[in-house]
Each structure stands twice: as C-alpha cells, then as structure tokens.
Short mmCIF file of C-alpha atoms in Angstrom, two decimals:
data_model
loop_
_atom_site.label_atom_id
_atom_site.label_comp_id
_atom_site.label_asym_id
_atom_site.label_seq_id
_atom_site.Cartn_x
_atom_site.Cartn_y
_atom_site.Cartn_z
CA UNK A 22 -13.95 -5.97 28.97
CA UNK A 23 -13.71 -3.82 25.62
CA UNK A 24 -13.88 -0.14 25.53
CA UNK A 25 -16.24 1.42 22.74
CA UNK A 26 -14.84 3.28 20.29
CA UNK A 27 -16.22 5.65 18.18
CA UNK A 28 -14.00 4.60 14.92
CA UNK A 29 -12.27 1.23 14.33
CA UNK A 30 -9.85 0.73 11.35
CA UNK A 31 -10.18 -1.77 8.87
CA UNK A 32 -6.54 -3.04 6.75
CA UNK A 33 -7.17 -4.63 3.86
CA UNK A 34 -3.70 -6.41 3.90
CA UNK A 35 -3.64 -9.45 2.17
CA UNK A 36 -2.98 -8.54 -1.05
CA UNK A 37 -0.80 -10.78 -3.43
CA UNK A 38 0.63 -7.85 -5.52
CA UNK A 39 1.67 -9.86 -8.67
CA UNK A 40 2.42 -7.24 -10.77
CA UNK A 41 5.56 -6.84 -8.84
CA UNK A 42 6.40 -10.05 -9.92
CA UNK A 43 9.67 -11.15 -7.98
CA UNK A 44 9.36 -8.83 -5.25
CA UNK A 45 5.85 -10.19 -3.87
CA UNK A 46 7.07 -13.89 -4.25
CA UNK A 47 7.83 -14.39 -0.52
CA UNK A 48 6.40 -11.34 0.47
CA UNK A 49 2.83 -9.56 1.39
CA UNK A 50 2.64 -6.56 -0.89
CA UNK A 51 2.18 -4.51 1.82
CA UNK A 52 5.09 -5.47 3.43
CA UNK A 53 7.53 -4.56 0.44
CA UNK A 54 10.14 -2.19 0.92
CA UNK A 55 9.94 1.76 0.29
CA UNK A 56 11.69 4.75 1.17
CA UNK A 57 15.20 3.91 2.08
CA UNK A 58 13.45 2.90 6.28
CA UNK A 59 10.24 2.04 5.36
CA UNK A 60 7.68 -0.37 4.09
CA UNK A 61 3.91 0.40 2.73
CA UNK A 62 2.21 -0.67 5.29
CA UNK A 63 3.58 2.64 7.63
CA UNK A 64 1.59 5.06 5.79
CA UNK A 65 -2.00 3.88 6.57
CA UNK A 66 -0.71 2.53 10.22
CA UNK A 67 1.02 5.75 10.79
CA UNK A 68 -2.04 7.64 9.56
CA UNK A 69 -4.03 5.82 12.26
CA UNK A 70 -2.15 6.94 14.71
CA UNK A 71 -1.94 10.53 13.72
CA UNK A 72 -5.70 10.71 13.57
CA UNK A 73 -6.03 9.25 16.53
CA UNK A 74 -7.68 5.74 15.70
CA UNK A 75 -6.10 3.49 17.93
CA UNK A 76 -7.89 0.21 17.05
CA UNK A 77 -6.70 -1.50 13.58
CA UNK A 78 -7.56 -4.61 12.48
CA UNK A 79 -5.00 -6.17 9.73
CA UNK A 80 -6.47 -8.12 7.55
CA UNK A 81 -3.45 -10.81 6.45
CA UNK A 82 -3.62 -13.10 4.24
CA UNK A 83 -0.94 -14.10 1.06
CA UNK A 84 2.99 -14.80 2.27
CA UNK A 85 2.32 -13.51 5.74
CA UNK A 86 5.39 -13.96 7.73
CA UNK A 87 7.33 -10.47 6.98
CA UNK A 88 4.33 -8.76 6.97
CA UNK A 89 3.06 -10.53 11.06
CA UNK A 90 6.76 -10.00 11.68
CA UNK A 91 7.44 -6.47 11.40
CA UNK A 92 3.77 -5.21 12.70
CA UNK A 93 4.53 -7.29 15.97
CA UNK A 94 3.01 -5.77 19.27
CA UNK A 95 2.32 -2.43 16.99
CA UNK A 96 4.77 -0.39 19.45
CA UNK A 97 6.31 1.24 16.50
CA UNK A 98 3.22 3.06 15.75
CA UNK A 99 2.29 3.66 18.91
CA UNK A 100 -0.63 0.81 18.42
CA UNK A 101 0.52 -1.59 21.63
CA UNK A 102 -2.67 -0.62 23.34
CA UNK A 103 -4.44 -2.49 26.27
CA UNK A 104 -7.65 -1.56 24.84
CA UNK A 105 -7.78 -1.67 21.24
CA UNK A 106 -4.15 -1.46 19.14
CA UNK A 107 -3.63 -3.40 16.47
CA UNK A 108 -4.85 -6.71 15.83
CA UNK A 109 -2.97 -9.05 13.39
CA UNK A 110 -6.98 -10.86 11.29
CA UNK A 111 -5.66 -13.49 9.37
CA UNK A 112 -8.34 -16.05 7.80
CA UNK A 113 -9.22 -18.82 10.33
CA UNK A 114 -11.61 -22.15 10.87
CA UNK A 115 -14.80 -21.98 12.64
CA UNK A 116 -17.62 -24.70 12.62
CA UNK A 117 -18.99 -23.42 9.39
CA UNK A 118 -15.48 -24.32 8.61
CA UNK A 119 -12.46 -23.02 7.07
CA UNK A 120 -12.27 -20.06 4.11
CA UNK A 121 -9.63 -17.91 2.65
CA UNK A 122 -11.10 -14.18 1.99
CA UNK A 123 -12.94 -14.26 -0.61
CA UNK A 124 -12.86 -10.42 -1.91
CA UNK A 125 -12.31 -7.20 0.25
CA UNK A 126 -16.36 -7.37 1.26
CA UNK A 127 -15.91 -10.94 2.74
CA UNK A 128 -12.94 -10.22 4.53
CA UNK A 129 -14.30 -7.65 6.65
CA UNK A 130 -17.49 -9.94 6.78
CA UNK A 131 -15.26 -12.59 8.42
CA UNK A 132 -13.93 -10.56 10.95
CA UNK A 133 -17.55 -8.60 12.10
CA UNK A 134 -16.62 -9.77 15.63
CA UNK A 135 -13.80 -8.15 16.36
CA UNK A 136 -15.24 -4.81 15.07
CA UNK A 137 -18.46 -5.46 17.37
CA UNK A 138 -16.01 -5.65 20.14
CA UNK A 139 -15.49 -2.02 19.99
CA UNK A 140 -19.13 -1.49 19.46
CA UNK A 141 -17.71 1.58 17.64
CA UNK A 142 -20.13 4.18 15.32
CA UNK A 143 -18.36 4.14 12.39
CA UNK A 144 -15.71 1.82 10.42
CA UNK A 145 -12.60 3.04 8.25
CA UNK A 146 -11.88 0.62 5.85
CA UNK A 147 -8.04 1.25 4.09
CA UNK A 148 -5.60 -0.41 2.22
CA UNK A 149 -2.31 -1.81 2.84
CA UNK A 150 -0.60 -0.38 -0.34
CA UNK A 151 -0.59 2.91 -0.76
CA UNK A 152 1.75 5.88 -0.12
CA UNK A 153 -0.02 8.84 1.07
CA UNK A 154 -0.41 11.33 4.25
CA UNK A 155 -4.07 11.73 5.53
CA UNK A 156 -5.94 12.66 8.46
CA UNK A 157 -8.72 10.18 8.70
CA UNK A 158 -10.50 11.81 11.40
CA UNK A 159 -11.32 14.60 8.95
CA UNK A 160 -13.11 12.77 6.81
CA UNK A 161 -15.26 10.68 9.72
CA UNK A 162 -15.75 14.39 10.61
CA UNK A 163 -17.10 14.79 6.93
CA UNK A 164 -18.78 11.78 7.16
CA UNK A 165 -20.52 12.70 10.29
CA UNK A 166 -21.34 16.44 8.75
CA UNK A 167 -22.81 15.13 5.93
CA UNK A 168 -25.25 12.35 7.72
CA UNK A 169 -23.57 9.62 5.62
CA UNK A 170 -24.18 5.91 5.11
CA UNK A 171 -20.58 5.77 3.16
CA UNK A 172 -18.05 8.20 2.71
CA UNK A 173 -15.16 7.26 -0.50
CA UNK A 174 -12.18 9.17 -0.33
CA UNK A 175 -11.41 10.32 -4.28
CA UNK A 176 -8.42 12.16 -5.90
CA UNK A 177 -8.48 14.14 -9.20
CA UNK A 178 -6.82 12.06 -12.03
CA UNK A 179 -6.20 13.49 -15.51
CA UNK A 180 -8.44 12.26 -17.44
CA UNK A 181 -6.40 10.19 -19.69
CA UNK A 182 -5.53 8.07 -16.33
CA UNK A 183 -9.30 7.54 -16.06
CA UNK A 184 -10.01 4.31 -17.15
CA UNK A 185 -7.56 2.96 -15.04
CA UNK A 186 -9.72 3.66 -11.80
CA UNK A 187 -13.22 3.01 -9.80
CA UNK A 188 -14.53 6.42 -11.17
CA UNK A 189 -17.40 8.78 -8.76
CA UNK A 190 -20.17 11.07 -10.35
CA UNK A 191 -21.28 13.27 -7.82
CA UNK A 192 -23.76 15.73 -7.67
CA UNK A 193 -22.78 20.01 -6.84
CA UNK A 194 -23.16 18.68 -2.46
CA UNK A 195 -20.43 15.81 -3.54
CA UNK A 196 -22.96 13.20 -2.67
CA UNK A 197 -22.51 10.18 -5.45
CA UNK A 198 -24.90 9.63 -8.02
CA UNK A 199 -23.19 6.63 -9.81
CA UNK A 200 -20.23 4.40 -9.60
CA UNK A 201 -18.70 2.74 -12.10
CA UNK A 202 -15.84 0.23 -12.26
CA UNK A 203 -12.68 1.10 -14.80
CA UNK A 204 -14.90 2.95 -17.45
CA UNK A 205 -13.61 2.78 -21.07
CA UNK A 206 -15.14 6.44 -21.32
CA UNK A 207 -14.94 8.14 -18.12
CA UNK A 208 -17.81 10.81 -17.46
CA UNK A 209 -15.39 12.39 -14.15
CA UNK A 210 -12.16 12.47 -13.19
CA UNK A 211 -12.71 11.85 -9.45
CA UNK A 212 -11.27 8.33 -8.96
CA UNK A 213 -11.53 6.21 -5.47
CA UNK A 214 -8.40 5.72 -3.51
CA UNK A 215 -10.44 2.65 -2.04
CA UNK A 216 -10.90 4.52 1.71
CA UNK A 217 -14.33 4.16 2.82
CA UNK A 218 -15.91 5.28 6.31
CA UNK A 219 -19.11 3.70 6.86
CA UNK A 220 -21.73 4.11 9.78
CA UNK A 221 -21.21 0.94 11.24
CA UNK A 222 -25.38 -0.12 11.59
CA UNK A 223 -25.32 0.01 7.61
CA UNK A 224 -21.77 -1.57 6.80
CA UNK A 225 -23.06 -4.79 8.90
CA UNK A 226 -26.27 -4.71 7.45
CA UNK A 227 -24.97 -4.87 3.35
CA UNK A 228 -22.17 -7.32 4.31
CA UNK A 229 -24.76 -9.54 5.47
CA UNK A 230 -26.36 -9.49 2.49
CA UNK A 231 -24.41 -9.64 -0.03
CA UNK A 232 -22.79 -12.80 1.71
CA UNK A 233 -26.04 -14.13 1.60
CA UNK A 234 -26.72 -13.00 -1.98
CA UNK A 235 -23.23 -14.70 -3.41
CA UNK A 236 -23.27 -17.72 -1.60
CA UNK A 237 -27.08 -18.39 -3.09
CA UNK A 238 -25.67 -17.49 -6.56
CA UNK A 239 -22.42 -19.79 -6.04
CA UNK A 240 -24.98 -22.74 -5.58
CA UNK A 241 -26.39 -22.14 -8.10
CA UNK A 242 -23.79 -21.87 -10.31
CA UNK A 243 -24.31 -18.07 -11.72
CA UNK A 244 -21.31 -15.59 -11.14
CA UNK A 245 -20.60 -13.76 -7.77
CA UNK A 246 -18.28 -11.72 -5.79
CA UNK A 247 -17.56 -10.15 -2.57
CA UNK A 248 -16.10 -6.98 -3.12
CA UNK A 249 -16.74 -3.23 -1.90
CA UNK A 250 -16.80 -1.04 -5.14
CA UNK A 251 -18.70 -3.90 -7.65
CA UNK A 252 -20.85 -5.18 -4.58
CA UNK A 253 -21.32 -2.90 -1.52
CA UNK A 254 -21.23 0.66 -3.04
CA UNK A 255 -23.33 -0.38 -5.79
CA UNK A 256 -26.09 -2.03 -4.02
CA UNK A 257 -26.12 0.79 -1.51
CA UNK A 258 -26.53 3.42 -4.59
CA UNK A 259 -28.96 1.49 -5.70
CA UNK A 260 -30.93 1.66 -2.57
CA UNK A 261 -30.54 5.52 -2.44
CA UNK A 262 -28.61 5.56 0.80
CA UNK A 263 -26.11 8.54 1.87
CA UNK A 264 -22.67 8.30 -0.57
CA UNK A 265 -20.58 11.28 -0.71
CA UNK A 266 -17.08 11.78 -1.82
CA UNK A 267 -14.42 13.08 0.24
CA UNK A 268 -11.54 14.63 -2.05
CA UNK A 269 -8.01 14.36 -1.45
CA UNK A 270 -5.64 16.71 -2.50
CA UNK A 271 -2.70 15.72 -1.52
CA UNK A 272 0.19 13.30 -2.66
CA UNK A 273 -1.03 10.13 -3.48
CA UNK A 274 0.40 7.00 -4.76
CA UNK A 275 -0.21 3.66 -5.76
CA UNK A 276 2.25 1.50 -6.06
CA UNK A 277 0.66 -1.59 -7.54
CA UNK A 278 3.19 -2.21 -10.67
CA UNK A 279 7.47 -1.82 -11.01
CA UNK A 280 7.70 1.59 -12.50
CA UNK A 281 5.37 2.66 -9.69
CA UNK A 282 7.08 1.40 -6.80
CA UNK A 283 9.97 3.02 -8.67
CA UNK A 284 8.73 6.34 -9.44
CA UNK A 285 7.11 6.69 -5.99
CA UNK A 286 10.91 6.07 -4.72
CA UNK A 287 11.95 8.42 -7.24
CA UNK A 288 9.36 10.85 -5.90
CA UNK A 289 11.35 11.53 -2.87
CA UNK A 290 14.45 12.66 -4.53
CA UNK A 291 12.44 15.88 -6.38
CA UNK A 292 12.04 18.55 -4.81
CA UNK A 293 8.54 19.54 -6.49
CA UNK A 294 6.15 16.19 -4.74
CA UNK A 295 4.46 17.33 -2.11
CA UNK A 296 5.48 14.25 0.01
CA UNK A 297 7.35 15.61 3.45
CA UNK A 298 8.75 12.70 5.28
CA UNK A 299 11.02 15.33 7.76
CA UNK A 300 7.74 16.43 8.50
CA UNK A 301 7.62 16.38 12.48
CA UNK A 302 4.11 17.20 13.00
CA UNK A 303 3.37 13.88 10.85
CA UNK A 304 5.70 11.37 11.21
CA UNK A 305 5.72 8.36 8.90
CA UNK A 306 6.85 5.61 11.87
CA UNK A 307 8.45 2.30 11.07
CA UNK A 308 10.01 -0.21 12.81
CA UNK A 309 13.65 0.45 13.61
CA UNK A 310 16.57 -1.47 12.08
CA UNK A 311 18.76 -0.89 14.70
CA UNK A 312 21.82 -0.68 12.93
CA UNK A 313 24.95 1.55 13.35
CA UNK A 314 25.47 4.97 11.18
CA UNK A 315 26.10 5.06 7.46
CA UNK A 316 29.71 5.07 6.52
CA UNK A 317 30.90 6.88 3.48
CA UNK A 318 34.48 5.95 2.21
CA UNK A 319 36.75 8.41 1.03
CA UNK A 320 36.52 7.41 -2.60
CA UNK A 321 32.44 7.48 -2.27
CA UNK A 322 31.35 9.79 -4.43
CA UNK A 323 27.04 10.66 -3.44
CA UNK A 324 24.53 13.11 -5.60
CA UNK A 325 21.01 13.87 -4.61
CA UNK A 326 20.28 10.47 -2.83
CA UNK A 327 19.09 8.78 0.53
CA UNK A 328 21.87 6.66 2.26
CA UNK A 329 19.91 4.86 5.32
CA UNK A 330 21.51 3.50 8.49
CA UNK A 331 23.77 0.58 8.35
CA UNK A 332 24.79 1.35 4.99
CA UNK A 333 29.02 1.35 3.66
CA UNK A 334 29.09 3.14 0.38
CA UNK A 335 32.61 3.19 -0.77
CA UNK A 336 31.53 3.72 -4.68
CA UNK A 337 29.18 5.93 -6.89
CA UNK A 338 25.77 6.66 -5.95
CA UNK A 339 23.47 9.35 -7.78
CA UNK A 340 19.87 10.16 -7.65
CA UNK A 341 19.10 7.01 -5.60
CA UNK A 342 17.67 5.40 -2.58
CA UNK A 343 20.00 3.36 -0.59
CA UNK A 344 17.97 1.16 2.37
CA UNK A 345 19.43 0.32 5.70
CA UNK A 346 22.54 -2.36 5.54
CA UNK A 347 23.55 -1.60 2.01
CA UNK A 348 27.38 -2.21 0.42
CA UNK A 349 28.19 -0.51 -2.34
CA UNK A 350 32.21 -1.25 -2.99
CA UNK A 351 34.76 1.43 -4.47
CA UNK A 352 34.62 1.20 -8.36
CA UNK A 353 30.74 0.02 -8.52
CA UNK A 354 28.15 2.75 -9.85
CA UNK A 355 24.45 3.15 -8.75
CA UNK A 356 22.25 5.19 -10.65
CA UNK A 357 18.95 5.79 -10.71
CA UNK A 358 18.07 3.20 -8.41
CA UNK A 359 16.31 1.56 -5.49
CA UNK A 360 18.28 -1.09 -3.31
CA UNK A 361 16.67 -2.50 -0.67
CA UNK A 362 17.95 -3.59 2.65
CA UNK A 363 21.03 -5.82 2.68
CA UNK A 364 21.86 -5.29 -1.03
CA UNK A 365 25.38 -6.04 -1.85
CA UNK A 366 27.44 -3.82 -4.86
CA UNK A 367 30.63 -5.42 -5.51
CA UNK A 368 33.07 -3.45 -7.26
CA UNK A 369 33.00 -3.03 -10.97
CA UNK A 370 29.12 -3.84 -10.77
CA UNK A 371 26.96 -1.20 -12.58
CA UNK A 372 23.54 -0.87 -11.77
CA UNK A 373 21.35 1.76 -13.69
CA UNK A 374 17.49 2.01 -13.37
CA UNK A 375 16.92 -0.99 -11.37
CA UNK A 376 15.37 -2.53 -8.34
CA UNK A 377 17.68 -4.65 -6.05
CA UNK A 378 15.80 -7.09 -3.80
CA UNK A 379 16.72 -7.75 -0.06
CA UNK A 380 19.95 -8.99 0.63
CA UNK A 381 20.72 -9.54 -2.86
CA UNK A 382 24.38 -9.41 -4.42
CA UNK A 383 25.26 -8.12 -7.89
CA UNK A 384 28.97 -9.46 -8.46
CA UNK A 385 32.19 -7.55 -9.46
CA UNK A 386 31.53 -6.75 -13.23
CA UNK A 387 28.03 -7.66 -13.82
CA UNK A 388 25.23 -4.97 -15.25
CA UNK A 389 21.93 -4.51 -13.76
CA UNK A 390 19.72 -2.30 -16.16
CA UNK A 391 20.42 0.49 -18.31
CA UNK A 392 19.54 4.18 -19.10
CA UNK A 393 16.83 5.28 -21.83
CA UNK A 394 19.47 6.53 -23.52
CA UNK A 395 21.18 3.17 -23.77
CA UNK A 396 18.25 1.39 -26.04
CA UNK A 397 17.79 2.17 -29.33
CA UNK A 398 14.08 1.08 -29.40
CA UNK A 399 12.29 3.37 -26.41
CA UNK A 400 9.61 0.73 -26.04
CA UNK A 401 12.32 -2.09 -25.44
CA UNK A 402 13.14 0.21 -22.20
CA UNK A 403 12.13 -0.20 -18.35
CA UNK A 404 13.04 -0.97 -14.92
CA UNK A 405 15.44 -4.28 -14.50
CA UNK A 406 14.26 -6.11 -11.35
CA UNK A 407 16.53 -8.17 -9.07
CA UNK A 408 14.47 -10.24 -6.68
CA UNK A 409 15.52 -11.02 -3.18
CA UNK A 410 17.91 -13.11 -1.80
CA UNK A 411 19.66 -13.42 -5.58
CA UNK A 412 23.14 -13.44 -6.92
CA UNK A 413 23.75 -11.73 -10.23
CA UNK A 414 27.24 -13.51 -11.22
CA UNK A 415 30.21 -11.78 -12.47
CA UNK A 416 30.01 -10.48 -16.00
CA UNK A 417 26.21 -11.44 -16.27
CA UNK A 418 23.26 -8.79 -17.23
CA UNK A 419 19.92 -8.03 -16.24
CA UNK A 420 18.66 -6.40 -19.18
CA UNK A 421 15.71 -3.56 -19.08
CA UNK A 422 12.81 -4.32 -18.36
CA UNK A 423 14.18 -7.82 -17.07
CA UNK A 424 12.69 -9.57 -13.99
CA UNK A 425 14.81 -12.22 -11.88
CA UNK A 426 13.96 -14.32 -9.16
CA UNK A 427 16.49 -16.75 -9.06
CA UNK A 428 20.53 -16.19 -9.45
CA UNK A 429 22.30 -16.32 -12.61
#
C-alpha cells in the first residue's frame, strides 16, 4: 500500500564530476566532502526535508559506494519514512534488459515507477551538487499559482558569467519564451540552477517521447540525447506549454570545478555570503561522525577557521576549514585551506591554498601549494590538490595548480 503524495523528489545523483579530477576518482560527486561536517548531497536532502517533501528518489549511478553508504536508511534527514523516505534508484536490468542512464531525461524515465507509486501531482527534479538553501514548497506553490506545465528555478548571473549557463528569456509574467543552451552572446542574465517542478501528467507524457524519439534516431544512426534542458524544456517550448521561471535570490553555488569547491569552502569563513549554517530554523543535516571533541594543543595557534569534531590541532591553522578527525602536528602550518576528514599534518609540513583528500598524510617537511604571492607568473597560480588516501613524502612538493592521486 503507497500513500499519494502531492510532490515527490527527484536526485539527479550520479554524476561523475571529472573536473575535480582526483577527488571524484573513487567517489560520487555528490558525495564529496564540504563544510568541515558535511557533504553536497545535505543541501538538496536537507532542503527536502525542510519543505516538507518526504519522498526522494536518488538517482545513483558513477562510484556509488560512499555515496549508498552515507544516505543509508535516510534517518539523518529525517527521510526513514514508512511511507515514502528516501529511496536509493540506481540503474538496474529488466527484460528489455540492462542500461546505464543515459542523460538526466532517461534517468528519471527509468525510474517512472517508483514516482507512480506515489501517484503524486507534481515532480521536483534537483541535483546532487549544489550548495544552496531553498524552500521547494514555495516554488510548487509558484508552480501551482501560475497553472504551470514546468517551473525552472533561475538565479541572476553577471553577465560576463553568462555563457557559462542554460540561459531563460522570459516574458514581464516570468513565463519563458526561449531557452538556450551556453549562449556565446547571452540575450538575459537569468541562468537555470537545473531545479524543475513539473505537473506530473506532462513530465510522463514528454519523457515518453523523447525516449521514443532518441531511440528511433539511435537506429538510425543520426545524433540523440536524453537530457532535460536540450530535450524536455525545448520540445515543451516548442509546443507552447506553461514554462515560467522561478528566481532565486539567495546564495547559490556550484561546485563543479577545484577553485569552486574551494571558494564555496572559502565562502564560509567571510562574513559578507549570505550562507547561515547556525541557522536553527534551517538546518543543513548530515550524518554524524561520532567522534570525540576537537583538541587544541597549547602551542596551536587558530585564526578565522572551522575546527570540526575529532580533530588534534597542535600547529598553525588560519583562514581554513578543518573536517572531522584531522591532525595537524606542532610546527606544521595550514593556510588557506580545505582538509578533509582524516587528513594527517606532520610537523614541518606546510600546506598553503590546497585541498587535502580523505585520510591523506603530508609528511614532516613536505609543501603542499603556495600563495599568489609566491609565483611570479599569476597565470602559473591555483589550487594544489591532494587526492585521498595519499602520502606526500618528506621534503616533496605539490606545486600550484598540481593534482595528485597517487603518493609521491
């Protein structure tokens, strides 16, 4: 017996995330650290539960393990439901046989059953990636308002940042006019964060057909795809249906590249980004490490960072975030950094500007990155990138802009 519900979530969470190279090697993108207690995947789930959707499909699908792992029963979040909670989708075999997703359009195609479970009005689709705080039910109450087919949250970008984005014209009512994917010239500046309510009846009805319509032009050789913004929002502007953008104001974030994942760490440290995680009347929920309090030596020496439980800092930390079971020894320095859970420091090790995967150990003397001010070419400067589980030997350097995976 299933209950109905008026709104079912959607996951997307089987992203590869190769642009952060090293740290998506074992690893979902969605399940990468963030935060100093937290991994991307809490925002949208926590979301979810502060709007009060309590059915989630995740969609799984690249290096799932972590990712299956940490969501387990949904408890965390509150999502342990005995009718709905979350629902770990990955791809499976069926007599038509067996298929990985095959775009974002597919994968919610694949899984139509478990949404007509719910027999629910209207679907929220999301993604597992990004860092933001919103209250979906406001925009199915938009959604609703504005007797929508599809409803595509947007956020402002400057305009320079344009062509980076799925970019929404809309008319003076908000309701889209045109779509268009990445545009070299950008005619708006309202970009999609890739959130999209449908009315369910619709959503079925243009995932059936465009899996119809690919698989006829895969046999015949011509190209095809499965995907939301180049397949089902266009052919649903193009049959005049009800599109209208929902605009976000808020702090948004995502974190598909190094220096993003970095800055949106980096984010948390200023006091000007409108990103409250002390918030109480939205909590950002995660799964607990369980570990014992922080200790902080007497020769630690701390400025304007976040120490997490667990962690033994016995050396120099400034403007940083330090995740749970961290060891930073006396004499080793930590600047400007992000190191993730069970990171080692020994003493004498510098690390400036850098990434430090999971459980990773940087050795007595050796350098991990270095300041702008360091370089002499600007250009030749970025984030150095330890991946997890690696040893960085003593005396040996990870340059800027350098990317490990393996120890040296």
């Amino acid at each position: 017996m299933y209950i109905k519900k008026k709104c079912v979530a959607m996951l997307l969470a089987g992203g590869q995330g190769s642009r952060l190279y090293a740290l998506t090697k074992n690893v979902a993108k969605p399940a990468v650290p963030y935060g100093g207690k937290y991994r991307l995947i809490d925002f949208p789930l926590s979301n979810c539960t502060n709007s009060g959707i309590d059915t989630v499909g995740v969609l799984t699908q690249y290096q799932p393990l972590v990712l299956n792992e940490y969501i387990g029963n949904g408890q965390p979040w509150d999502l342990d439901k005995l009718h709905g909670g979350v629902h770990i989708l990955p791809p499976y075999e069926s007599k038509a046989g067996a298929s990985w997703y095959e775009g974002t359009a597919n994968a919610i195609y694949q899984n139509m059953r478990f949404i007509e479970r719910y027999d629910p009005e209207y679907v929220i689709v999301l993604g597992g990636d990004h860092i933001y705080k919103m209250d979906y039910s406001k925009m199915v109450d938009y959604h609703i308002e504005n007797n929508a087919d599809c409803t595509i949250a947007v956020i402002d970008v400057p305009k320079e940042e344009a062509s980076r984005f799925g970019i929404m014209i809309c008319d003076e009512s908000n309701r889209v006019t045109d779509f268009v994917e990445k545009p070299k010239v950008p005619k708006s500046t309202l970009a999609s964060m890739g959130i999209y309510v449908f009315s369910w009846d619709k959503l079925k009805k243009y995932l059936i057909e465009n899996e119809n319509d690919a698989n006829e032009k895969r046999a015949k050789g011509e190209p095809w795809s499965k995907d939301f913004g180049k397949d089902i929002i266009t052919s649903m502007l193009g049959d005049n249906q009800r599109l209208f953008a929902y605009e976000f104001e808020g702090y948004w974030k995502d974190v598909g590249t190094l220096d993003s994942l970095w800055e949106a760490n980096m984010d948390l440290l200023s006091p000007s980004v409108p990103l409250d995680l002390y918030d109480p009347s939205w909590k950002i929920y995660s799964r607990n490490s369980n570990m014992p309090p922080q200790y902080i030596g007497n020769n630690a020496n701390i400025e304007n960072s976040m120490i997490s439980e667990g962690s033994s800092i016995d050396g120099q930390v400034d403007f940083s975030i330090i995740f749970s079971g961290v060891t930073i020894e006396e004499g080793a320095k930590v600047n400007y950094s992000i190191l993730m859970p069970g990171a080692v420091i020994k003493s004498g090790a510098v690390v400036e500007y850098a990434i430090v995967g999971e459980d990773s150990v940087i050795e007595s003397g050796a350098k991990v990155g270095k300041s702008p001010e360091q370089v002499a070419n600007r250009d030749d400067w970025g984030i150095a990138v330890v991946g997890h589980n690696v040893t960085v030997s003593e005396g040996k350097s990870v340059e800027p802009k350098e990317i490990i995976d393996e120890n040296i």
